[in-house]
Amino acid sequence: MPLSKIARDFAREINNHDWSDAPYRRDRAGHSRAGDTNRGDRVLPEKETDAVRTNVMWVAAQVLGYNDPNFDVYEFAEACGVDTRTRRGDRDGSIRAGVREQYGRYMRPGSWEFDPEFITTETSDFYHASTDCDWFQRGYRDGQLLTFPVAGEVPPRWNPCGHCISGGLA
């Protein structure tokens, strides 16, 4: 799925910036040492520059993933100029591990908490209080998560889980 407009804009800006001297000075957005008449001699080695770029990507990805249900962290990382492959050419699992996410749900920016929601999948008969429910984990088959606000109404197609939601069916 293509990146949203705001994700593309963030990625372009992150990729456009020269991060090699980021720890040593404050620069405007889109800084480029090639055209900088006031550039200093201190620059990071390539590996450290990549680490700074990757950390900036992860911070932006946390917010984008939280706000965009179709967000793909790998697609975003690649658009930011971050290498997403291992030496063997496989997808690098550290890219996904760099954001606070579980089962496609991103933690609220600025916190270590998920928003309270009921969750389920198209193939489930029950909705759950969280992905931590043992019954959810046993039945989860990598399907797309469906979420409903706790204060809202879950369609009657799903019953409350008797294990994690009080008043649920056993």
Coordinates of N, CA and C in Angstrom, one line a residue:
M1 N 0.9 -1.2 0.0 CA 0.0 0.0 0.0 C 0.9 1.2 0.0
P2 N 0.6 2.2 -0.9 CA 1.4 3.4 -0.9 C 1.4 4.2 0.4
L3 N 2.4 4.9 0.7 CA 2.5 5.8 1.8 C 1.4 6.9 1.7
S4 N 0.9 7.4 2.8 CA 0.0 8.5 2.8 C 0.8 9.8 2.5
K5 N 0.1 10.8 2.1 CA 0.8 12.1 1.7 C 1.7 12.6 2.8
I6 N 1.2 12.6 4.1 CA 2.1 13.1 5.2 C 3.3 12.2 5.4
A7 N 3.1 10.9 5.3 CA 4.3 9.9 5.4 C 5.3 10.2 4.3
R8 N 4.8 10.4 3.1 CA 5.7 10.7 2.0 C 6.5 12.0 2.2
D9 N 5.8 13.0 2.7 CA 6.4 14.3 3.0 C 7.5 14.2 4.1
F10 N 7.1 13.4 5.2 CA 8.1 13.2 6.2 C 9.3 12.5 5.7
A11 N 9.1 11.4 4.9 CA 10.2 10.6 4.3 C 11.1 11.4 3.4
R12 N 10.5 12.3 2.6 CA 11.2 13.1 1.7 C 12.1 14.1 2.5
E13 N 11.6 14.6 3.5 CA 12.4 15.6 4.3 C 13.5 14.9 5.1
I14 N 13.2 13.7 5.6 CA 14.3 13.0 6.3 C 15.4 12.5 5.4
N15 N 15.0 12.1 4.2 CA 15.9 11.6 3.2 C 16.7 12.8 2.6
N16 N 16.1 14.0 2.5 CA 16.7 15.1 1.9 C 17.8 15.8 2.8
H17 N 17.8 15.5 4.1 CA 18.7 16.1 5.1 C 20.0 15.4 5.2
D18 N 21.1 16.1 5.2 CA 22.4 15.5 5.4 C 22.6 15.4 6.9
W19 N 22.6 14.2 7.4 CA 22.6 13.9 8.9 C 24.1 13.8 9.4
S20 N 25.1 13.9 8.5 CA 26.5 13.6 8.9 C 27.0 14.6 10.0
D21 N 26.5 15.8 10.1 CA 27.0 16.7 11.1 C 25.8 17.1 12.1
A22 N 24.8 16.3 12.1 CA 23.6 16.6 13.0 C 23.9 16.8 14.5
P23 N 24.9 16.0 15.1 CA 25.1 16.2 16.5 C 25.9 17.4 16.8
Y24 N 26.5 18.1 15.8 CA 27.4 19.2 16.1 C 26.8 20.5 15.8
R25 N 25.7 20.6 15.2 CA 25.1 21.9 14.9 C 23.6 21.8 14.6
R26 N 22.9 22.9 14.8 CA 21.5 23.0 14.4 C 21.4 23.6 13.0
D27 N 20.6 22.9 12.2 CA 20.4 23.3 10.8 C 19.0 23.4 10.5
R28 N 18.7 24.1 9.4 CA 17.4 24.2 8.9 C 17.0 22.9 8.3
A29 N 15.7 22.7 8.0 CA 15.3 21.5 7.4 C 15.9 21.3 6.0
G30 N 16.2 20.1 5.6 CA 16.8 19.8 4.3 C 18.2 20.3 4.2
H31 N 18.9 20.4 5.3 CA 20.3 20.8 5.3 C 21.2 19.9 4.3
S32 N 22.0 20.5 3.5 CA 22.9 19.8 2.6 C 24.3 20.4 2.8
R33 N 25.3 19.6 3.2 CA 26.7 20.1 3.3 C 27.3 20.6 2.0
A34 N 26.8 20.0 0.9 CA 27.3 20.3 -0.4 C 27.2 21.8 -0.7
G35 N 26.1 22.4 -0.4 CA 25.9 23.8 -0.6 C 26.0 24.7 0.6
D36 N 26.6 24.2 1.7 CA 26.7 24.9 2.9 C 28.0 25.7 3.0
T37 N 27.9 27.0 3.0 CA 29.1 27.9 3.0 C 29.6 28.0 4.4
N38 N 28.9 27.5 5.4 CA 29.3 27.6 6.8 C 29.5 26.2 7.4
R39 N 29.9 25.3 6.6 CA 30.0 23.9 7.1 C 31.3 23.8 7.9
G40 N 31.2 22.9 9.0 CA 32.4 22.6 9.8 C 33.1 21.4 9.3
D41 N 34.2 21.1 10.0 CA 35.0 19.9 9.6 C 34.5 18.6 10.3
R42 N 33.8 18.8 11.4 CA 33.3 17.6 12.2 C 32.1 16.9 11.5
V43 N 32.3 15.7 11.1 CA 31.2 14.9 10.5 C 31.3 13.5 11.1
L44 N 30.1 12.9 11.1 CA 30.1 11.5 11.6 C 30.5 10.5 10.5
P45 N 31.1 9.4 10.9 CA 31.3 8.3 9.9 C 30.0 7.9 9.4
E46 N 30.0 7.2 8.2 CA 28.8 6.8 7.5 C 27.9 6.0 8.4
K47 N 28.4 5.0 9.2 CA 27.6 4.2 10.0 C 26.9 5.0 11.1
E48 N 27.5 5.9 11.7 CA 26.9 6.8 12.7 C 25.8 7.7 12.1
T49 N 26.1 8.2 10.9 CA 25.1 9.0 10.2 C 23.9 8.2 9.9
D50 N 24.0 7.0 9.5 CA 22.9 6.1 9.2 C 22.1 5.8 10.5
A51 N 22.8 5.7 11.7 CA 22.1 5.5 12.9 C 21.3 6.7 13.3
V52 N 21.8 7.9 13.1 CA 21.0 9.2 13.4 C 19.8 9.2 12.4
R53 N 19.9 8.9 11.2 CA 18.8 8.9 10.2 C 17.8 7.9 10.6
T54 N 18.2 6.7 11.0 CA 17.3 5.7 11.4 C 16.5 6.1 12.6
N55 N 17.2 6.7 13.6 CA 16.4 7.1 14.8 C 15.4 8.2 14.5
V56 N 15.8 9.1 13.6 CA 14.8 10.1 13.2 C 13.6 9.5 12.5
M57 N 13.9 8.5 11.7 CA 12.8 7.8 11.0 C 11.9 7.1 12.0
W58 N 12.5 6.4 13.0 CA 11.7 5.7 14.0 C 10.8 6.7 14.8
V59 N 11.3 7.8 15.1 CA 10.4 8.8 15.9 C 9.2 9.2 15.0
A60 N 9.5 9.6 13.7 CA 8.4 10.0 12.9 C 7.5 8.8 12.6
A61 N 8.0 7.6 12.4 CA 7.2 6.4 12.2 C 6.3 6.1 13.3
Q62 N 6.7 6.3 14.6 CA 5.8 6.0 15.7 C 4.6 6.9 15.6
V63 N 4.7 8.1 15.3 CA 3.5 9.0 15.2 C 2.7 8.6 14.0
L64 N 3.3 8.4 12.8 CA 2.6 8.0 11.6 C 1.9 6.7 11.8
G65 N 2.5 5.7 12.4 CA 1.9 4.4 12.6 C 0.7 4.5 13.5
Y66 N 0.8 5.4 14.5 CA -0.3 5.6 15.4 C -1.5 6.2 14.7
N67 N -1.2 7.1 13.8 CA -2.3 7.8 13.1 C -2.8 7.2 11.8
D68 N -2.1 6.4 11.2 CA -2.4 5.8 9.9 C -2.6 4.3 10.0
P69 N -3.8 3.8 9.9 CA -3.9 2.3 10.0 C -3.3 1.5 8.9
N70 N -3.0 2.2 7.8 CA -2.4 1.5 6.6 C -0.9 1.7 6.6
F71 N -0.3 2.3 7.6 CA 1.1 2.6 7.6 C 2.0 1.4 7.5
D72 N 3.1 1.4 6.7 CA 4.0 0.3 6.5 C 5.4 0.9 6.9
V73 N 5.9 0.5 8.1 CA 7.2 1.0 8.5 C 8.3 0.7 7.6
Y74 N 8.3 -0.4 6.9 CA 9.4 -0.8 6.0 C 9.4 0.2 4.8
E75 N 8.2 0.4 4.2 CA 8.1 1.3 3.1 C 8.5 2.7 3.4
F76 N 8.1 3.1 4.6 CA 8.5 4.5 5.1 C 10.0 4.5 5.3
A77 N 10.6 3.5 5.9 CA 12.1 3.5 6.2 C 12.8 3.6 4.9
E78 N 12.4 2.8 3.9 CA 13.1 2.9 2.6 C 13.0 4.2 1.9
A79 N 11.8 4.9 2.0 CA 11.6 6.2 1.5 C 12.5 7.2 2.2
C80 N 12.8 7.0 3.5 CA 13.6 7.9 4.2 C 15.1 7.7 3.9
G81 N 15.4 6.7 3.1 CA 16.8 6.4 2.8 C 17.5 5.4 3.8
V82 N 16.7 4.7 4.6 CA 17.2 3.8 5.6 C 17.2 2.4 5.0
D83 N 18.4 1.7 5.1 CA 18.5 0.4 4.6 C 17.6 -0.6 5.4
T84 N 16.8 -1.3 4.8 CA 15.8 -2.2 5.5 C 16.2 -3.7 5.2
R85 N 17.3 -4.0 4.7 CA 17.7 -5.3 4.4 C 18.9 -5.8 5.1
T86 N 19.0 -7.0 5.4 CA 20.2 -7.6 6.1 C 21.2 -7.8 5.0
R87 N 22.4 -8.2 5.4 CA 23.5 -8.5 4.4 C 23.1 -9.6 3.4
R88 N 22.2 -10.5 3.9 CA 21.8 -11.6 3.0 C 20.6 -11.2 2.1
G89 N 20.1 -10.0 2.3 CA 19.0 -9.5 1.5 C 17.6 -9.7 2.1
D90 N 17.5 -10.3 3.3 CA 16.2 -10.5 3.9 C 15.8 -9.2 4.6
R91 N 14.5 -9.1 4.9 CA 13.9 -7.9 5.6 C 14.5 -7.9 7.0
D92 N 15.1 -6.7 7.4 CA 15.7 -6.6 8.7 C 14.6 -6.4 9.7
G93 N 14.5 -7.3 10.7 CA 13.5 -7.2 11.7 C 13.7 -6.1 12.7
S94 N 14.9 -5.5 12.7 CA 15.2 -4.4 13.6 C 14.4 -3.1 13.2
I95 N 14.0 -3.1 12.0 CA 13.3 -1.9 11.5 C 11.9 -1.9 12.2
R96 N 11.2 -3.0 12.2 CA 9.9 -3.0 12.9 C 10.1 -3.0 14.4
A97 N 11.2 -3.5 14.9 CA 11.4 -3.5 16.4 C 11.7 -2.1 16.9
G98 N 12.0 -1.2 16.0 CA 12.3 0.2 16.5 C 11.1 1.0 16.8
V99 N 9.9 0.5 16.5 CA 8.7 1.2 16.9 C 8.0 0.4 18.0
R100 N 7.2 1.1 18.8 CA 6.4 0.5 19.8 C 5.1 0.1 19.3
E101 N 5.1 -1.2 18.8 CA 3.9 -1.7 18.0 C 3.7 -3.2 18.4
Q102 N 2.5 -3.6 18.3 CA 2.2 -5.0 18.5 C 0.9 -5.3 17.7
Y103 N 1.0 -6.4 17.0 CA -0.2 -6.8 16.1 C -0.7 -5.6 15.3
G104 N 0.2 -4.8 14.8 CA -0.3 -3.7 14.0 C -0.8 -2.5 14.7
R105 N -0.9 -2.5 16.0 CA -1.3 -1.4 16.9 C -0.1 -0.6 17.4
Y106 N 0.0 0.7 17.2 CA 1.1 1.5 17.7 C 0.7 2.1 19.0
M107 N 1.7 2.2 19.9 CA 1.4 2.8 21.2 C 1.3 4.3 21.0
R108 N 0.5 4.9 21.9 CA 0.2 6.4 21.8 C 1.6 7.1 21.8
P109 N 1.8 8.1 20.9 CA 3.0 8.9 20.9 C 3.3 9.5 22.3
G110 N 4.5 9.5 22.7 CA 4.8 10.1 24.0 C 4.5 9.2 25.2
S111 N 4.1 8.0 25.0 CA 3.8 7.1 26.1 C 4.2 5.7 25.7
W112 N 4.0 4.8 26.7 CA 4.3 3.4 26.5 C 3.0 2.6 26.7
E113 N 1.9 3.2 26.2 CA 0.6 2.6 26.4 C -0.2 2.6 25.1
F114 N -1.0 1.6 24.9 CA -1.9 1.5 23.8 C -3.2 2.3 24.2
D115 N -3.9 2.9 23.3 CA -5.2 3.5 23.6 C -6.1 2.3 23.9
P116 N -7.0 2.5 24.9 CA -8.0 1.5 25.2 C -8.9 1.3 24.0
E117 N -8.9 0.1 23.5 CA -9.8 -0.3 22.4 C -10.2 -1.8 22.6
F118 N -11.3 -2.2 22.0 CA -11.6 -3.6 21.9 C -11.0 -4.0 20.6
I119 N -10.5 -5.2 20.5 CA -9.9 -5.7 19.3 C -10.6 -7.0 18.9
T120 N -10.5 -7.3 17.6 CA -11.0 -8.6 17.0 C -10.4 -8.7 15.6
T121 N -10.8 -9.8 14.9 CA -10.4 -9.9 13.5 C -11.7 -10.4 12.8
E122 N -11.6 -10.3 11.5 CA -12.8 -10.7 10.7 C -13.2 -12.2 10.9
T123 N -12.2 -13.0 11.2 CA -12.4 -14.5 11.4 C -12.8 -14.9 12.8
S124 N -12.8 -13.9 13.7 CA -13.1 -14.2 15.1 C -14.5 -14.1 15.4
D125 N -14.9 -14.8 16.5 CA -16.3 -14.7 17.0 C -16.4 -13.8 18.2
F126 N -15.2 -13.4 18.7 CA -15.2 -12.6 20.0 C -14.3 -11.4 19.8
Y127 N -14.6 -10.4 20.6 CA -13.7 -9.2 20.7 C -13.1 -9.2 22.1
H128 N -11.9 -8.6 22.2 CA -11.0 -8.7 23.4 C -10.7 -7.3 23.9
A129 N -10.2 -7.3 25.2 CA -9.8 -6.1 25.8 C -8.4 -5.7 25.3
S130 N -7.6 -6.6 24.9 CA -6.2 -6.3 24.4 C -5.6 -7.5 23.8
T131 N -4.5 -7.3 23.1 CA -3.8 -8.4 22.5 C -3.1 -9.3 23.5
D132 N -3.1 -8.9 24.8 CA -2.5 -9.7 25.8 C -3.4 -10.9 26.3
C133 N -4.6 -10.9 25.9 CA -5.6 -12.0 26.3 C -5.1 -13.3 25.7
D134 N -5.0 -14.3 26.5 CA -4.5 -15.6 26.1 C -5.4 -16.2 25.0
W135 N -6.7 -16.0 25.1 CA -7.6 -16.5 24.1 C -7.4 -15.8 22.8
F136 N -7.1 -14.5 22.8 CA -6.8 -13.8 21.6 C -5.6 -14.4 20.9
Q137 N -4.5 -14.5 21.7 CA -3.2 -15.0 21.2 C -3.3 -16.4 20.6
R138 N -4.1 -17.2 21.3 CA -4.2 -18.6 20.8 C -5.0 -18.6 19.4
G139 N -5.9 -17.7 19.2 CA -6.7 -17.7 18.0 C -6.3 -16.8 16.9
Y140 N -5.3 -15.9 17.2 CA -4.9 -14.9 16.3 C -4.1 -15.6 15.1
R141 N -4.5 -15.3 13.9 CA -3.9 -16.0 12.7 C -3.3 -14.9 11.8
D142 N -2.7 -13.9 12.3 CA -2.1 -12.8 11.4 C -3.1 -12.1 10.6
G143 N -4.4 -12.1 11.0 CA -5.4 -11.4 10.2 C -5.3 -9.9 10.6
Q144 N -6.0 -9.1 9.8 CA -6.0 -7.7 10.0 C -6.8 -7.4 11.3
L145 N -6.2 -6.6 12.2 CA -6.9 -6.3 13.4 C -8.0 -5.3 13.2
L146 N -9.2 -5.5 13.8 CA -10.2 -4.5 13.8 C -10.4 -4.0 15.2
T147 N -10.5 -2.7 15.3 CA -10.6 -2.1 16.6 C -11.8 -1.2 16.7
F148 N -12.3 -1.2 18.0 CA -13.5 -0.4 18.3 C -13.2 0.4 19.6
P149 N -13.6 1.6 19.7 CA -13.4 2.4 20.9 C -14.1 1.8 22.1
V150 N -13.5 1.8 23.2 CA -14.1 1.2 24.4 C -15.4 1.9 24.7
A151 N -15.5 3.2 24.5 CA -16.7 3.9 24.7 C -17.7 3.8 23.6
G152 N -17.4 3.2 22.5 CA -18.3 3.0 21.4 C -19.0 1.7 21.5
E153 N -19.6 1.3 20.3 CA -20.3 0.0 20.3 C -19.7 -0.9 19.3
V154 N -19.5 -2.1 19.8 CA -19.0 -3.2 18.9 C -20.2 -3.9 18.2
P155 N -20.1 -4.0 16.9 CA -21.2 -4.7 16.2 C -21.6 -6.0 16.8
P156 N -22.8 -6.4 16.8 CA -23.3 -7.6 17.4 C -22.7 -8.9 16.8
R157 N -22.1 -8.8 15.7 CA -21.4 -10.0 15.1 C -20.4 -10.6 16.1
W158 N -19.8 -9.8 16.9 CA -18.8 -10.3 17.9 C -19.3 -10.3 19.3
N159 N -19.0 -11.4 20.0 CA -19.4 -11.4 21.4 C -18.2 -11.1 22.3
P160 N -18.4 -10.5 23.5 CA -17.3 -10.2 24.4 C -16.6 -11.5 24.8
C161 N -15.3 -11.4 24.9 CA -14.5 -12.5 25.3 C -14.8 -12.8 26.8
G162 N -15.1 -14.0 27.2 CA -15.3 -14.4 28.5 C -14.1 -14.4 29.4
H163 N -12.9 -14.3 28.8 CA -11.7 -14.4 29.6 C -11.2 -13.0 29.9
C164 N -11.3 -12.0 29.1 CA -10.7 -10.7 29.3 C -11.7 -9.6 29.5
I165 N -13.0 -9.8 29.2 CA -13.9 -8.7 29.3 C -15.0 -9.2 30.4
S166 N -15.1 -8.4 31.4 CA -16.1 -8.8 32.5 C -17.5 -8.8 31.9
G167 N -18.3 -9.7 32.2 CA -19.6 -9.9 31.7 C -19.7 -10.6 30.4
G168 N -18.5 -11.1 29.9 CA -18.4 -11.8 28.6 C -19.0 -13.2 28.7
L169 N -19.2 -13.8 27.6 CA -19.7 -15.1 27.5 C -18.6 -16.1 27.8
A170 N -18.8 -17.2 28.5 CA -17.7 -18.1 28.8 C -17.6 -19.1 27.7

